[in-house]
Amino acid sequence: RCVWCQQTVHDECMQTSLKNEECTFGEFRDLIIPPYYLSAINQMRKDKRMDYEKIVPYCMKHWMPIIVLANTRSGNNMGETLLGEFKILLNPVQVFDLSKIAPAKALQLCTLLPCNAVRVLVCGGDGTVGWVLDAIDEMKIKGQERFIPQVAILPLGTGNDLSNTLGWGAGYAGEVPVEQILRNVMEADGIKLDRWKVQVTNKGYYNLRKPKVFTMNNYFSIGPDALMALNFHAHREKTPSLFSSRIINKAVYFFYGTKDCLVQECKDLNKKVELELDGERIELPNLEGIIVLNIGYWGGGCRLWEGMGDEPYPLARHDDGLLEVVGVYGSFHCAQIQVKLANPVRLGQAHTVRLILKSSKMPMQVDGEPWAQGPCTVTITHKTHALMLYHSGEQTDDDASSLSEQEHVREQTDEDV
C-alpha cells in the first residue's frame, strides 16, 4: 500500500500493476514535495542552474508545499508522536525536529520551492513560533523576501495566546487527527501580524552598555503577571522534570498569583513609573501592573482589552499597527478579569509606547520571557509584519461574540461611508 495515494496491490501483481502507473500522492498532493522534484533540483544544482521555478510538479495546479517544524520539548511529549505521523503522510524531508535543527536552517528549503507558495506548520508554544518568525526575519535580511512562507500553528506547551488569537486553539492534546490538521492548514486564510521592537535602555552607565532589544509578538508587561512568570521560570530552572504537564504548570502559576495577592510585591507602581503613549504623558491611577498588548488573548485565554465586554471600546486588532495598553490593580484584579468579573484599566491605544522606570527593581516580561529590571527606559515601536495563517473553524463563544461585534462595527462604518 502506498502511504501517499493509498493504492493497494498484491505482492504478485506489483510488477505488472504498477509498472506504468505514477503515484497521484492522494488527498495531500498539494502539500507534498515529490521525490522527483528534489531529484530534478539536485541535478540542476550539479549543472549550476538556478531556475528552479521551471520544475512544476505534474497535476498540481494548486501546489502549496508545507514544511513542518516541531519542537519536541514543547507539551507533554506530543512533538515526538506528531513528527512520526507527519513523516508518514508527507515526504520526510519536509518534516523537521527543532531540537536537532535550527529554524533558520530548516527554512532554507523554502528557497528551493515556488515563490509565495510555501506554508509552514509550527508545532510548539508561542515561544517556538517567535523563534521561527525571527528566522523568517533573517531571510528578509538575506534578500530572500520572495521565499517568505505563511505560518500556521499547532499549539503545544503552556503559552498559546498567539495560537488562540489566530484561531488554532489554546492547546493540542491529540484530540484532532493529523489528517484534519493538514486539511485545516490547506483551508486557512493568510493574514498579517504586527511584530514590535522592545528596546530596554538602562539608566546611567553613560550609554556604555548596549540596550537590550527584544522582538514582541504577544505582549509586554511590568508588574504582577511578570512577577508570576519570573517565579515560575526560576522554579522550572531548578526542577525542569516537574513541569512536563500543563495542569501542573497552571497550578504553580496559581500558587504564585495567590502568594502575590497577600504580599503585593509590585505596589505603588504609579509612583515608580512614567507612561507615554505616542509622546503624550498618561496620568496613572494607583496601579500594580501595566500590560501592553498586540494580540487579543492574554494569560492563557483571557480577552484582556475587552474585559467583560460591557463597555464600547475600539476592538483590538493584531494588524493595525496599534498597541493596547491596560493597567491592573494587582494579582487579584488579574484573576477577576480572567473570569470576567472585572474590567482592566484601559489606558489607551498607541503606535509607540514609552515607559520610564524611575527607581527600584521591577519584574518585566516580553512574550513570557521574564527578568528583573532596574531603572530604565522601555520603548516599543513597530518592527515588521509576519505572514500568518488564520483558521476560522471551531470558534469559542468569546470568539463568536467578538467576530459579530467586528462585523457590526464594519456594517456601521459602511453605512457612515
PDB file of N, CA, C and O in Angstrom, residues 3-66:
ATOM      1  N   VAL A   3       1.583   4.852   0.996  1.00  0.00           N
ATOM      2  CA  VAL A   3       1.110   5.687   2.109  1.00  0.00           C
ATOM      3  C   VAL A   3       0.581   7.028   1.615  1.00  0.00           C
ATOM      4  O   VAL A   3      -0.162   7.710   2.331  1.00  0.00           O
ATOM      5  N   TRP A   4       0.958   7.431   0.391  1.00  0.00           N
ATOM      6  CA  TRP A   4       0.503   8.725  -0.117  1.00  0.00           C
ATOM      7  C   TRP A   4      -0.827   8.611  -0.853  1.00  0.00           C
ATOM      8  O   TRP A   4      -1.811   9.229  -0.487  1.00  0.00           O
ATOM      9  N   CYS A   5      -0.880   7.786  -1.914  1.00  0.00           N
ATOM     10  CA  CYS A   5      -2.123   7.711  -2.706  1.00  0.00           C
ATOM     11  C   CYS A   5      -3.059   6.603  -2.218  1.00  0.00           C
ATOM     12  O   CYS A   5      -4.186   6.482  -2.685  1.00  0.00           O
ATOM     13  N   GLN A   6      -2.575   5.760  -1.277  1.00  0.00           N
ATOM     14  CA  GLN A   6      -3.370   4.682  -0.646  1.00  0.00           C
ATOM     15  C   GLN A   6      -3.713   3.527  -1.594  1.00  0.00           C
ATOM     16  O   GLN A   6      -4.505   2.666  -1.250  1.00  0.00           O
ATOM     17  N   GLN A   7      -3.138   3.507  -2.795  1.00  0.00           N
ATOM     18  CA  GLN A   7      -3.398   2.397  -3.718  1.00  0.00           C
ATOM     19  C   GLN A   7      -2.769   1.110  -3.172  1.00  0.00           C
ATOM     20  O   GLN A   7      -1.643   1.113  -2.692  1.00  0.00           O
ATOM     21  N   THR A   8      -3.553   0.010  -3.220  1.00  0.00           N
ATOM     22  CA  THR A   8      -3.104  -1.266  -2.649  1.00  0.00           C
ATOM     23  C   THR A   8      -3.097  -2.356  -3.715  1.00  0.00           C
ATOM     24  O   THR A   8      -4.040  -2.461  -4.504  1.00  0.00           O
ATOM     25  N   VAL A   9      -2.015  -3.143  -3.765  1.00  0.00           N
ATOM     26  CA  VAL A   9      -1.933  -4.268  -4.716  1.00  0.00           C
ATOM     27  C   VAL A   9      -1.302  -5.472  -4.017  1.00  0.00           C
ATOM     28  O   VAL A   9      -0.608  -5.339  -3.014  1.00  0.00           O
ATOM     29  N   HIS A  10      -1.553  -6.691  -4.595  1.00  0.00           N
ATOM     30  CA  HIS A  10      -0.888  -7.894  -4.100  1.00  0.00           C
ATOM     31  C   HIS A  10       0.590  -7.861  -4.467  1.00  0.00           C
ATOM     32  O   HIS A  10       0.981  -7.232  -5.464  1.00  0.00           O
ATOM     33  N   ASP A  11       1.386  -8.563  -3.683  1.00  0.00           N
ATOM     34  CA  ASP A  11       2.819  -8.651  -3.989  1.00  0.00           C
ATOM     35  C   ASP A  11       3.061  -9.174  -5.399  1.00  0.00           C
ATOM     36  O   ASP A  11       3.912  -8.680  -6.129  1.00  0.00           O
ATOM     37  N   GLU A  12       2.265 -10.213  -5.784  1.00  0.00           N
ATOM     38  CA  GLU A  12       2.473 -10.829  -7.113  1.00  0.00           C
ATOM     39  C   GLU A  12       2.116  -9.870  -8.252  1.00  0.00           C
ATOM     40  O   GLU A  12       2.673  -9.944  -9.340  1.00  0.00           O
ATOM     41  N   CYS A  13       1.140  -8.988  -7.973  1.00  0.00           N
ATOM     42  CA  CYS A  13       0.664  -8.079  -9.031  1.00  0.00           C
ATOM     43  C   CYS A  13       1.492  -6.807  -9.130  1.00  0.00           C
ATOM     44  O   CYS A  13       1.293  -6.004 -10.043  1.00  0.00           O
ATOM     45  N   MET A  14       2.417  -6.629  -8.180  1.00  0.00           N
ATOM     46  CA  MET A  14       3.072  -5.329  -8.054  1.00  0.00           C
ATOM     47  C   MET A  14       3.835  -4.928  -9.320  1.00  0.00           C
ATOM     48  O   MET A  14       3.708  -3.803  -9.802  1.00  0.00           O
ATOM     49  N   GLN A  15       4.590  -5.868  -9.881  1.00  0.00           N
ATOM     50  CA  GLN A  15       5.413  -5.533 -11.037  1.00  0.00           C
ATOM     51  C   GLN A  15       4.570  -5.151 -12.249  1.00  0.00           C
ATOM     52  O   GLN A  15       4.860  -4.192 -12.953  1.00  0.00           O
ATOM     53  N   THR A  16       3.495  -5.913 -12.479  1.00  0.00           N
ATOM     54  CA  THR A  16       2.674  -5.649 -13.677  1.00  0.00           C
ATOM     55  C   THR A  16       1.693  -4.503 -13.451  1.00  0.00           C
ATOM     56  O   THR A  16       1.475  -3.681 -14.340  1.00  0.00           O
ATOM     57  N   SER A  17       1.109  -4.427 -12.244  1.00  0.00           N
ATOM     58  CA  SER A  17       0.059  -3.439 -11.987  1.00  0.00           C
ATOM     59  C   SER A  17       0.610  -2.012 -11.902  1.00  0.00           C
ATOM     60  O   SER A  17      -0.021  -1.075 -12.379  1.00  0.00           O
ATOM     61  N   LEU A  18       1.780  -1.858 -11.300  1.00  0.00           N
ATOM     62  CA  LEU A  18       2.283  -0.507 -11.051  1.00  0.00           C
ATOM     63  C   LEU A  18       3.376  -0.074 -12.030  1.00  0.00           C
ATOM     64  O   LEU A  18       3.893   1.031 -11.916  1.00  0.00           O
ATOM     65  N   LYS A  19       3.678  -0.927 -13.012  1.00  0.00           N
ATOM     66  CA  LYS A  19       4.789  -0.636 -13.917  1.00  0.00           C
ATOM     67  C   LYS A  19       4.572   0.680 -14.663  1.00  0.00           C
ATOM     68  O   LYS A  19       5.477   1.489 -14.803  1.00  0.00           O
ATOM     69  N   ASN A  20       3.341   0.897 -15.134  1.00  0.00           N
ATOM     70  CA  ASN A  20       3.074   2.079 -15.955  1.00  0.00           C
ATOM     71  C   ASN A  20       2.278   3.164 -15.218  1.00  0.00           C
ATOM     72  O   ASN A  20       1.771   4.084 -15.845  1.00  0.00           O
ATOM     73  N   GLU A  21       2.162   3.013 -13.915  1.00  0.00           N
ATOM     74  CA  GLU A  21       1.381   3.994 -13.147  1.00  0.00           C
ATOM     75  C   GLU A  21       2.289   4.843 -12.275  1.00  0.00           C
ATOM     76  O   GLU A  21       3.293   4.363 -11.766  1.00  0.00           O
ATOM     77  N   GLU A  22       1.906   6.119 -12.130  1.00  0.00           N
ATOM     78  CA  GLU A  22       2.641   7.021 -11.256  1.00  0.00           C
ATOM     79  C   GLU A  22       1.762   7.386 -10.069  1.00  0.00           C
ATOM     80  O   GLU A  22       0.547   7.510 -10.213  1.00  0.00           O
ATOM     81  N   CYS A  23       2.378   7.584  -8.930  1.00  0.00           N
ATOM     82  CA  CYS A  23       1.627   7.912  -7.718  1.00  0.00           C
ATOM     83  C   CYS A  23       0.959   9.279  -7.870  1.00  0.00           C
ATOM     84  O   CYS A  23       1.586  10.253  -8.293  1.00  0.00           O
ATOM     85  N   THR A  24      -0.322   9.365  -7.500  1.00  0.00           N
ATOM     86  CA  THR A  24      -1.050  10.644  -7.556  1.00  0.00           C
ATOM     87  C   THR A  24      -0.891  11.446  -6.268  1.00  0.00           C
ATOM     88  O   THR A  24      -1.370  12.566  -6.169  1.00  0.00           O
ATOM     89  N   PHE A  25      -0.266  10.851  -5.254  1.00  0.00           N
ATOM     90  CA  PHE A  25       0.011  11.473  -3.957  1.00  0.00           C
ATOM     91  C   PHE A  25      -1.237  11.700  -3.106  1.00  0.00           C
ATOM     92  O   PHE A  25      -1.162  12.310  -2.046  1.00  0.00           O
ATOM     93  N   GLY A  26      -2.376  11.229  -3.562  1.00  0.00           N
ATOM     94  CA  GLY A  26      -3.568  11.192  -2.726  1.00  0.00           C
ATOM     95  C   GLY A  26      -4.112  12.544  -2.307  1.00  0.00           C
ATOM     96  O   GLY A  26      -3.920  13.564  -2.976  1.00  0.00           O
ATOM     97  N   GLU A  27      -4.791  12.562  -1.149  1.00  0.00           N
ATOM     98  CA  GLU A  27      -5.518  13.752  -0.685  1.00  0.00           C
ATOM     99  C   GLU A  27      -4.604  14.952  -0.453  1.00  0.00           C
ATOM    100  O   GLU A  27      -4.998  16.098  -0.692  1.00  0.00           O
ATOM    101  N   PHE A  28      -3.381  14.692   0.002  1.00  0.00           N
ATOM    102  CA  PHE A  28      -2.496  15.800   0.369  1.00  0.00           C
ATOM    103  C   PHE A  28      -1.457  16.093  -0.703  1.00  0.00           C
ATOM    104  O   PHE A  28      -0.352  16.577  -0.411  1.00  0.00           O
ATOM    105  N   ARG A  29      -1.829  15.835  -1.966  1.00  0.00           N
ATOM    106  CA  ARG A  29      -0.899  16.057  -3.083  1.00  0.00           C
ATOM    107  C   ARG A  29      -0.435  17.517  -3.151  1.00  0.00           C
ATOM    108  O   ARG A  29       0.700  17.786  -3.560  1.00  0.00           O
ATOM    109  N   ASP A  30      -1.321  18.450  -2.764  1.00  0.00           N
ATOM    110  CA  ASP A  30      -0.960  19.873  -2.843  1.00  0.00           C
ATOM    111  C   ASP A  30       0.042  20.281  -1.769  1.00  0.00           C
ATOM    112  O   ASP A  30       0.616  21.368  -1.839  1.00  0.00           O
ATOM    113  N   LEU A  31       0.241  19.423  -0.752  1.00  0.00           N
ATOM    114  CA  LEU A  31       1.162  19.752   0.340  1.00  0.00           C
ATOM    115  C   LEU A  31       2.492  19.014   0.243  1.00  0.00           C
ATOM    116  O   LEU A  31       3.486  19.425   0.836  1.00  0.00           O
ATOM    117  N   ILE A  32       2.514  17.904  -0.495  1.00  0.00           N
ATOM    118  CA  ILE A  32       3.696  17.023  -0.534  1.00  0.00           C
ATOM    119  C   ILE A  32       4.742  17.551  -1.521  1.00  0.00           C
ATOM    120  O   ILE A  32       4.407  18.013  -2.619  1.00  0.00           O
ATOM    121  N   ILE A  33       6.014  17.469  -1.111  1.00  0.00           N
ATOM    122  CA  ILE A  33       7.123  17.739  -2.032  1.00  0.00           C
ATOM    123  C   ILE A  33       7.524  16.401  -2.651  1.00  0.00           C
ATOM    124  O   ILE A  33       8.080  15.539  -1.959  1.00  0.00           O
ATOM    125  N   PRO A  34       7.230  16.184  -3.931  1.00  0.00           N
ATOM    126  CA  PRO A  34       7.504  14.875  -4.537  1.00  0.00           C
ATOM    127  C   PRO A  34       9.007  14.585  -4.604  1.00  0.00           C
ATOM    128  O   PRO A  34       9.808  15.502  -4.813  1.00  0.00           O
ATOM    129  N   PRO A  35       9.401  13.321  -4.453  1.00  0.00           N
ATOM    130  CA  PRO A  35      10.824  12.968  -4.527  1.00  0.00           C
ATOM    131  C   PRO A  35      11.468  13.373  -5.855  1.00  0.00           C
ATOM    132  O   PRO A  35      12.614  13.830  -5.869  1.00  0.00           O
ATOM    133  N   TYR A  36      10.716  13.224  -6.978  1.00  0.00           N
ATOM    134  CA  TYR A  36      11.309  13.544  -8.281  1.00  0.00           C
ATOM    135  C   TYR A  36      11.608  15.044  -8.396  1.00  0.00           C
ATOM    136  O   TYR A  36      12.513  15.456  -9.119  1.00  0.00           O
ATOM    137  N   TYR A  37      10.831  15.888  -7.687  1.00  0.00           N
ATOM    138  CA  TYR A  37      11.077  17.337  -7.713  1.00  0.00           C
ATOM    139  C   TYR A  37      12.453  17.637  -7.119  1.00  0.00           C
ATOM    140  O   TYR A  37      13.241  18.405  -7.677  1.00  0.00           O
ATOM    141  N   LEU A  38      12.754  17.007  -5.972  1.00  0.00           N
ATOM    142  CA  LEU A  38      14.042  17.232  -5.316  1.00  0.00           C
ATOM    143  C   LEU A  38      15.195  16.651  -6.136  1.00  0.00           C
ATOM    144  O   LEU A  38      16.285  17.208  -6.178  1.00  0.00           O
ATOM    145  N   SER A  39      14.915  15.522  -6.820  1.00  0.00           N
ATOM    146  CA  SER A  39      15.946  14.928  -7.696  1.00  0.00           C
ATOM    147  C   SER A  39      16.278  15.882  -8.839  1.00  0.00           C
ATOM    148  O   SER A  39      17.455  16.076  -9.185  1.00  0.00           O
ATOM    149  N   ALA A  40      15.225  16.500  -9.411  1.00  0.00           N
ATOM    150  CA  ALA A  40      15.433  17.441 -10.518  1.00  0.00           C
ATOM    151  C   ALA A  40      16.217  18.667 -10.043  1.00  0.00           C
ATOM    152  O   ALA A  40      17.105  19.170 -10.748  1.00  0.00           O
ATOM    153  N   ILE A  41      15.912  19.147  -8.840  1.00  0.00           N
ATOM    154  CA  ILE A  41      16.630  20.311  -8.280  1.00  0.00           C
ATOM    155  C   ILE A  41      18.096  19.955  -8.058  1.00  0.00           C
ATOM    156  O   ILE A  41      18.995  20.750  -8.330  1.00  0.00           O
ATOM    157  N   ASN A  42      18.329  18.756  -7.549  1.00  0.00           N
ATOM    158  CA  ASN A  42      19.699  18.292  -7.307  1.00  0.00           C
ATOM    159  C   ASN A  42      20.497  18.269  -8.610  1.00  0.00           C
ATOM    160  O   ASN A  42      21.664  18.672  -8.648  1.00  0.00           O
ATOM    161  N   GLN A  43      19.846  17.807  -9.680  1.00  0.00           N
ATOM    162  CA  GLN A  43      20.512  17.756 -10.988  1.00  0.00           C
ATOM    163  C   GLN A  43      20.816  19.168 -11.495  1.00  0.00           C
ATOM    164  O   GLN A  43      21.894  19.433 -12.039  1.00  0.00           O
ATOM    165  N   MET A  44      19.866  20.074 -11.295  1.00  0.00           N
ATOM    166  CA  MET A  44      20.071  21.463 -11.734  1.00  0.00           C
ATOM    167  C   MET A  44      21.234  22.102 -10.976  1.00  0.00           C
ATOM    168  O   MET A  44      21.989  22.899 -11.535  1.00  0.00           O
ATOM    169  N   ARG A  45      21.362  21.770  -9.706  1.00  0.00           N
ATOM    170  CA  ARG A  45      22.473  22.311  -8.916  1.00  0.00           C
ATOM    171  C   ARG A  45      23.814  21.823  -9.464  1.00  0.00           C
ATOM    172  O   ARG A  45      24.788  22.582  -9.516  1.00  0.00           O
ATOM    173  N   LYS A  46      23.849  20.540  -9.848  1.00  0.00           N
ATOM    174  CA  LYS A  46      25.082  19.990 -10.439  1.00  0.00           C
ATOM    175  C   LYS A  46      25.427  20.710 -11.737  1.00  0.00           C
ATOM    176  O   LYS A  46      26.594  20.939 -12.051  1.00  0.00           O
ATOM    177  N   ASP A  47      24.359  21.076 -12.498  1.00  0.00           N
ATOM    178  CA  ASP A  47      24.565  21.801 -13.764  1.00  0.00           C
ATOM    179  C   ASP A  47      24.737  23.300 -13.547  1.00  0.00           C
ATOM    180  O   ASP A  47      24.823  24.063 -14.515  1.00  0.00           O
ATOM    181  N   LYS A  48      24.751  23.723 -12.263  1.00  0.00           N
ATOM    182  CA  LYS A  48      24.886  25.127 -11.873  1.00  0.00           C
ATOM    183  C   LYS A  48      23.795  26.010 -12.474  1.00  0.00           C
ATOM    184  O   LYS A  48      24.025  27.135 -12.880  1.00  0.00           O
ATOM    185  N   ARG A  49      22.586  25.455 -12.512  1.00  0.00           N
ATOM    186  CA  ARG A  49      21.408  26.218 -12.960  1.00  0.00           C
ATOM    187  C   ARG A  49      20.542  26.506 -11.741  1.00  0.00           C
ATOM    188  O   ARG A  49      20.386  25.670 -10.865  1.00  0.00           O
ATOM    189  N   MET A  50      19.955  27.712 -11.704  1.00  0.00           N
ATOM    190  CA  MET A  50      19.205  28.136 -10.534  1.00  0.00           C
ATOM    191  C   MET A  50      17.726  28.413 -10.832  1.00  0.00           C
ATOM    192  O   MET A  50      16.995  28.870  -9.972  1.00  0.00           O
ATOM    193  N   ASP A  51      17.278  28.135 -12.051  1.00  0.00           N
ATOM    194  CA  ASP A  51      15.883  28.436 -12.421  1.00  0.00           C
ATOM    195  C   ASP A  51      14.953  27.298 -11.992  1.00  0.00           C
ATOM    196  O   ASP A  51      14.352  26.603 -12.800  1.00  0.00           O
ATOM    197  N   TYR A  52      14.831  27.138 -10.655  1.00  0.00           N
ATOM    198  CA  TYR A  52      14.039  26.048 -10.090  1.00  0.00           C
ATOM    199  C   TYR A  52      12.559  26.145 -10.437  1.00  0.00           C
ATOM    200  O   TYR A  52      11.848  25.152 -10.451  1.00  0.00           O
ATOM    201  N   GLU A  53      12.086  27.354 -10.714  1.00  0.00           N
ATOM    202  CA  GLU A  53      10.656  27.552 -10.932  1.00  0.00           C
ATOM    203  C   GLU A  53      10.156  26.841 -12.195  1.00  0.00           C
ATOM    204  O   GLU A  53       8.956  26.672 -12.379  1.00  0.00           O
ATOM    205  N   LYS A  54      11.088  26.446 -13.057  1.00  0.00           N
ATOM    206  CA  LYS A  54      10.680  25.732 -14.282  1.00  0.00           C
ATOM    207  C   LYS A  54      10.224  24.309 -13.977  1.00  0.00           C
ATOM    208  O   LYS A  54       9.559  23.673 -14.788  1.00  0.00           O
ATOM    209  N   ILE A  55      10.588  23.818 -12.787  1.00  0.00           N
ATOM    210  CA  ILE A  55      10.160  22.464 -12.398  1.00  0.00           C
ATOM    211  C   ILE A  55       8.821  22.595 -11.678  1.00  0.00           C
ATOM    212  O   ILE A  55       8.757  23.035 -10.543  1.00  0.00           O
ATOM    213  N   VAL A  56       7.765  22.235 -12.352  1.00  0.00           N
ATOM    214  CA  VAL A  56       6.438  22.284 -11.726  1.00  0.00           C
ATOM    215  C   VAL A  56       5.906  20.858 -11.643  1.00  0.00           C
ATOM    216  O   VAL A  56       5.790  20.179 -12.663  1.00  0.00           O
ATOM    217  N   PRO A  57       5.581  20.386 -10.443  1.00  0.00           N
ATOM    218  CA  PRO A  57       5.057  19.023 -10.325  1.00  0.00           C
ATOM    219  C   PRO A  57       3.801  18.841 -11.173  1.00  0.00           C
ATOM    220  O   PRO A  57       2.941  19.719 -11.215  1.00  0.00           O
ATOM    221  N   TYR A  58       3.729  17.714 -11.850  1.00  0.00           N
ATOM    222  CA  TYR A  58       2.582  17.449 -12.713  1.00  0.00           C
ATOM    223  C   TYR A  58       1.301  17.355 -11.897  1.00  0.00           C
ATOM    224  O   TYR A  58       1.307  17.013 -10.727  1.00  0.00           O
ATOM    225  N   CYS A  59       0.185  17.660 -12.539  1.00  0.00           N
ATOM    226  CA  CYS A  59      -1.172  17.604 -11.977  1.00  0.00           C
ATOM    227  C   CYS A  59      -1.283  18.303 -10.613  1.00  0.00           C
ATOM    228  O   CYS A  59      -2.030  17.887  -9.756  1.00  0.00           O
ATOM    229  N   MET A  60      -0.471  19.357 -10.398  1.00  0.00           N
ATOM    230  CA  MET A  60      -0.548  20.090  -9.138  1.00  0.00           C
ATOM    231  C   MET A  60      -0.751  21.579  -9.433  1.00  0.00           C
ATOM    232  O   MET A  60       0.165  22.386  -9.337  1.00  0.00           O
ATOM    233  N   LYS A  61      -1.960  21.934  -9.809  1.00  0.00           N
ATOM    234  CA  LYS A  61      -2.260  23.326 -10.151  1.00  0.00           C
ATOM    235  C   LYS A  61      -2.218  24.224  -8.922  1.00  0.00           C
ATOM    236  O   LYS A  61      -1.855  25.383  -9.010  1.00  0.00           O
ATOM    237  N   HIS A  62      -2.641  23.694  -7.777  1.00  0.00           N
ATOM    238  CA  HIS A  62      -2.723  24.496  -6.554  1.00  0.00           C
ATOM    239  C   HIS A  62      -1.686  24.034  -5.536  1.00  0.00           C
ATOM    240  O   HIS A  62      -1.965  23.918  -4.354  1.00  0.00           O
ATOM    241  N   TRP A  63      -0.479  23.798  -5.992  1.00  0.00           N
ATOM    242  CA  TRP A  63       0.579  23.268  -5.137  1.00  0.00           C
ATOM    243  C   TRP A  63       0.970  24.295  -4.083  1.00  0.00           C
ATOM    244  O   TRP A  63       1.322  25.431  -4.403  1.00  0.00           O
ATOM    245  N   MET A  64       0.866  23.918  -2.811  1.00  0.00           N
ATOM    246  CA  MET A  64       1.302  24.768  -1.693  1.00  0.00           C
ATOM    247  C   MET A  64       2.100  23.906  -0.726  1.00  0.00           C
ATOM    248  O   MET A  64       1.595  23.500   0.320  1.00  0.00           O
ATOM    249  N   PRO A  65       3.333  23.574  -1.069  1.00  0.00           N
ATOM    250  CA  PRO A  65       4.118  22.658  -0.230  1.00  0.00           C
ATOM    251  C   PRO A  65       4.211  23.150   1.211  1.00  0.00           C
ATOM    252  O   PRO A  65       4.314  24.350   1.465  1.00  0.00           O
ATOM    253  N   ILE A  66       4.155  22.204   2.141  1.00  0.00           N
ATOM    254  CA  ILE A  66       4.189  22.546   3.566  1.00  0.00           C
ATOM    255  C   ILE A  66       5.506  22.070   4.184  1.00  0.00           C
ATOM    256  O   ILE A  66       6.046  21.027   3.796  1.00  0.00           O
TER     257      ILE A  66
END
